[in-house]
Coordinates of C-alpha atoms in Angstrom, one line a residue:
Chain A
M22 CA 120.0 28.5 -199.4
T23 CA 116.3 28.3 -199.7
R24 CA 114.7 27.5 -196.5
V25 CA 111.0 26.3 -196.1
S26 CA 108.8 26.6 -193.0
L27 CA 105.9 24.3 -192.3
R28 CA 102.5 25.0 -190.9
I29 CA 100.7 21.8 -189.9
D30 CA 96.9 21.7 -189.8
F31 CA 95.8 18.7 -188.0
D32 CA 92.4 16.9 -188.3
N33 CA 91.2 18.1 -184.9
G34 CA 91.6 21.7 -186.0
A35 CA 94.8 22.2 -184.0
Q36 CA 97.7 24.0 -186.0
F37 CA 101.5 24.0 -185.3
G38 CA 103.9 26.0 -187.2
P39 CA 107.1 28.1 -187.0
G40 CA 105.8 30.6 -184.7
K41 CA 104.9 28.1 -181.9
A42 CA 108.0 26.1 -182.6
R43 CA 110.3 29.2 -182.0
L44 CA 108.3 30.2 -179.0
L45 CA 108.9 26.6 -177.4
E46 CA 112.7 27.0 -178.2
E47 CA 112.9 30.3 -176.6
I48 CA 111.0 29.1 -173.6
G49 CA 113.6 26.5 -173.4
R50 CA 116.4 28.9 -173.6
H51 CA 115.0 31.7 -171.3
G52 CA 113.1 29.6 -168.7
S53 CA 110.3 32.1 -169.0
I54 CA 107.1 32.7 -171.2
A55 CA 107.5 36.5 -170.8
A56 CA 111.1 36.4 -171.8
A57 CA 110.6 34.2 -174.7
G58 CA 107.8 36.4 -176.0
R59 CA 110.0 39.4 -175.7
A60 CA 112.6 37.7 -177.6
L61 CA 110.2 37.1 -180.6
G62 CA 108.7 40.7 -180.3
M63 CA 105.4 39.1 -179.0
S64 CA 103.1 40.5 -176.1
Y65 CA 102.9 38.4 -173.0
R66 CA 99.3 37.7 -173.5
R67 CA 100.0 36.4 -177.1
A68 CA 102.9 34.2 -176.0
W69 CA 100.7 32.8 -173.1
M70 CA 97.8 32.1 -175.4
L71 CA 100.0 30.2 -178.0
V72 CA 101.5 28.1 -175.1
D73 CA 98.0 27.4 -173.8
A74 CA 96.9 26.2 -177.2
V75 CA 100.0 24.0 -177.6
N76 CA 99.2 22.4 -174.2
Q77 CA 95.8 21.7 -175.1
T78 CA 96.7 20.2 -178.6
F79 CA 98.7 17.2 -177.4
R80 CA 98.0 14.6 -174.9
Q81 CA 100.7 16.1 -172.5
P82 CA 101.6 19.5 -171.8
A83 CA 104.7 20.9 -173.6
V84 CA 105.3 23.8 -171.0
L85 CA 105.0 23.8 -167.5
S86 CA 104.8 27.2 -165.7
R87 CA 104.5 28.6 -162.2
P88 CA 102.2 31.5 -161.8
G89 CA 104.5 34.3 -161.2
G90 CA 105.4 36.9 -158.5
S91 CA 106.3 40.2 -159.5
K92 CA 109.1 38.7 -161.9
G93 CA 107.0 36.2 -163.3
G94 CA 107.2 32.6 -162.2
G95 CA 109.4 30.7 -164.7
A96 CA 108.5 28.1 -167.2
A97 CA 110.2 25.0 -168.4
L98 CA 109.7 22.6 -171.4
T99 CA 108.6 19.1 -170.5
P100 CA 110.2 15.9 -172.2
W101 CA 107.1 16.0 -174.6
G102 CA 108.0 19.7 -175.2
L103 CA 111.6 18.8 -176.3
E104 CA 110.3 15.9 -178.4
L105 CA 107.7 18.2 -180.1
I106 CA 110.5 20.6 -181.2
R107 CA 112.5 17.7 -182.4
L108 CA 109.6 16.3 -184.5
Y109 CA 108.5 19.7 -185.9
R110 CA 112.1 20.2 -187.0
A111 CA 112.4 16.7 -188.4
A112 CA 109.2 17.4 -190.3
E113 CA 110.7 20.5 -191.7
A114 CA 113.8 18.8 -192.8
G115 CA 111.7 16.2 -194.5
A116 CA 109.5 18.7 -196.1
L117 CA 112.7 20.4 -197.5
S118 CA 114.0 17.4 -199.1
G119 CA 110.6 16.1 -200.3
S120 CA 109.9 19.4 -202.1
G121 CA 113.4 19.6 -203.4
S122 CA 112.9 19.3 -207.1
A123 CA 109.8 21.8 -207.2
L124 CA 111.9 24.3 -205.1
S125 CA 114.9 24.1 -207.4
E126 CA 112.6 25.0 -210.3
L127 CA 111.2 27.9 -208.5
E128 CA 114.7 29.0 -207.7
R129 CA 115.7 28.8 -211.3
N130 CA 112.9 31.3 -212.1
L131 CA 114.0 33.8 -209.4
G132 CA 114.7 37.4 -210.7
D133 CA 117.9 39.1 -210.0
A134 CA 116.6 41.9 -207.6
A135 CA 115.3 41.3 -204.2
P136 CA 111.5 42.1 -204.0
P137 CA 110.3 45.1 -202.0
P138 CA 110.0 44.8 -198.2
A139 CA 106.2 44.9 -198.6
D140 CA 106.7 41.3 -199.5
A141 CA 105.7 39.9 -196.2
E142 CA 104.1 36.4 -196.6
T143 CA 101.7 36.3 -193.3
G144 CA 99.6 33.5 -194.5
E145 CA 96.4 35.3 -195.0
Chain B
M9 CA 93.9 14.2 -192.8
T10 CA 96.7 16.3 -191.5
R11 CA 97.6 19.0 -194.1
V12 CA 100.8 21.0 -194.3
S13 CA 101.4 24.5 -195.8
L14 CA 104.8 25.5 -196.8
R15 CA 106.3 29.0 -196.6
I16 CA 109.3 29.3 -198.8
D17 CA 112.1 31.8 -198.0
F18 CA 114.4 32.3 -201.0
D19 CA 117.9 33.4 -200.8
N20 CA 117.3 36.7 -202.2
G21 CA 115.0 37.6 -199.4
A22 CA 111.7 36.9 -201.2
Q23 CA 109.0 34.8 -199.7
F24 CA 106.3 32.8 -201.2
G25 CA 103.7 30.8 -199.4
P26 CA 100.1 29.8 -198.8
G27 CA 98.7 33.4 -198.8
K28 CA 100.1 34.5 -202.2
A29 CA 99.4 31.1 -203.8
R30 CA 95.8 31.4 -202.8
L31 CA 95.7 35.0 -204.0
L32 CA 97.0 33.9 -207.5
E33 CA 94.4 31.1 -207.6
E34 CA 91.6 33.4 -206.9
I35 CA 92.8 36.0 -209.4
G36 CA 92.9 33.1 -212.1
R37 CA 89.3 32.3 -210.9
H38 CA 87.9 36.0 -210.7
G39 CA 89.9 37.7 -213.3
S40 CA 90.3 40.6 -210.9
I41 CA 92.8 41.5 -208.1
A42 CA 90.1 43.3 -206.2
A43 CA 87.7 40.2 -206.5
A44 CA 90.4 37.9 -205.5
G45 CA 91.3 39.9 -202.5
R46 CA 87.6 40.2 -201.4
A47 CA 87.3 36.3 -201.7
L48 CA 90.1 36.1 -199.2
G49 CA 89.0 38.9 -196.9
M50 CA 91.9 41.0 -197.9
S51 CA 92.0 44.7 -198.7
Y52 CA 92.7 45.7 -202.3
R53 CA 95.8 47.6 -201.1
R54 CA 97.1 44.4 -199.5
A55 CA 96.2 42.1 -202.5
W56 CA 97.8 44.6 -204.9
M57 CA 101.0 44.7 -202.9
L58 CA 101.3 40.9 -202.7
V59 CA 100.8 40.6 -206.4
D60 CA 103.5 43.3 -206.9
A61 CA 105.9 41.5 -204.6
V62 CA 105.2 38.1 -206.7
N63 CA 105.9 40.0 -210.0
Q64 CA 109.2 41.4 -208.8
T65 CA 110.2 38.1 -207.1
F66 CA 110.7 36.2 -210.4
R67 CA 112.0 36.8 -213.7
Q68 CA 108.7 36.9 -215.4
P69 CA 105.5 38.5 -214.0
A70 CA 102.9 36.1 -212.7
V71 CA 99.9 38.4 -213.0
L72 CA 99.1 41.2 -215.6
S73 CA 96.5 43.8 -214.8
R74 CA 95.0 46.7 -216.7
P75 CA 94.6 49.9 -214.4
G76 CA 91.0 50.1 -213.9
G77 CA 88.2 52.3 -214.7
S78 CA 85.5 52.5 -212.0
K79 CA 85.2 48.9 -211.9
G80 CA 88.7 47.9 -211.9
G81 CA 90.6 46.9 -214.9
G82 CA 90.8 43.1 -214.7
A83 CA 93.7 41.0 -214.2
A84 CA 94.9 37.4 -215.5
L85 CA 97.6 35.0 -214.7
T86 CA 100.4 34.7 -217.1
P87 CA 101.7 31.2 -218.3
W88 CA 104.4 31.8 -215.5
G89 CA 101.8 32.5 -213.0
L90 CA 100.1 29.2 -213.8
E91 CA 103.3 27.3 -213.6
L92 CA 104.3 29.0 -210.3
I93 CA 101.0 27.9 -208.7
R94 CA 101.7 24.4 -210.0
L95 CA 105.2 24.3 -208.8
Y96 CA 104.1 25.6 -205.2
R97 CA 101.4 22.9 -205.0
A98 CA 103.9 20.3 -206.0
A99 CA 106.4 21.5 -203.4
E100 CA 103.6 21.3 -200.9
A101 CA 102.7 17.7 -202.0
G102 CA 106.4 16.8 -201.8
A103 CA 106.7 18.4 -198.3
L104 CA 103.7 16.4 -197.1
S105 CA 105.2 13.2 -198.1
G106 CA 108.8 14.1 -197.0
S107 CA 107.6 14.9 -193.6
G108 CA 105.3 12.0 -193.2
S109 CA 107.0 9.9 -190.4
A110 CA 107.4 12.8 -188.2
L111 CA 103.9 13.9 -188.9
S112 CA 102.5 10.5 -188.1
E113 CA 104.5 10.7 -184.7
L114 CA 102.9 14.1 -183.9
E115 CA 99.4 12.9 -184.9
R116 CA 100.0 9.9 -182.4
N117 CA 100.4 12.5 -179.7
L118 CA 97.3 14.7 -180.4
G119 CA 94.9 14.9 -177.6
D120 CA 91.3 14.2 -177.9
A121 CA 89.9 17.7 -177.7
A122 CA 90.3 20.3 -180.2
P123 CA 92.3 23.2 -178.9
P124 CA 90.7 26.6 -178.3
P125 CA 90.0 29.1 -181.1
A126 CA 92.9 31.3 -179.8
D127 CA 95.1 28.7 -181.6
A128 CA 95.9 30.9 -184.5
E129 CA 99.2 30.1 -186.0
T130 CA 100.2 33.4 -187.6
G131 CA 103.9 32.7 -188.1
E132 CA 105.2 35.3 -185.6

């Protein structure tokens, strides 16, 4: 089935999209920013910067972390972090249903063959 | 106003999203893959690969190009290319309206300050 991912650009310049949503979900799963980043093939520095950006985007932090000893200190989602994931996934579900008729029309025009692997859509 | 961008992942593995949509729009504007790529800060090679991927995704090509002399050969959108852009933008508008209530809830939780520039959402 066709899937859609949503990137949200807020008025104040903040962005939230599939990368940050998955990172938060992995932090909830692993209890660690480093482990979540690794699960997504992301450097620790990159993961940390994304978490910092999310924490500065909203009134409340989404992730709390403890600066780590040698093994890293652990991290956890706050209630707002859980709610943020829920709202993002709800927005995505709404987007899928709202775009349904245009998506069906696009699907009807798909070719038979899969496009080449160079087909990465990276947003730029 | 909050804006959303849509990345579509089709069943056959093909993807279509804001980068390709803007590239097609710029090709329509400039009549050239190279000029369209430049307008988006993209290498010619990258622009060409994205166009090739789009052309292989659907039954019909979206862009026709003429292999170039020293100045490049020129490129144009096909009727399907124009329709593809229209459908993508329609899907995006539908997505925005479909995700409206979750988006409003996210907006209500935005902080006052803009997040740092490190806040790039690149999808990974």
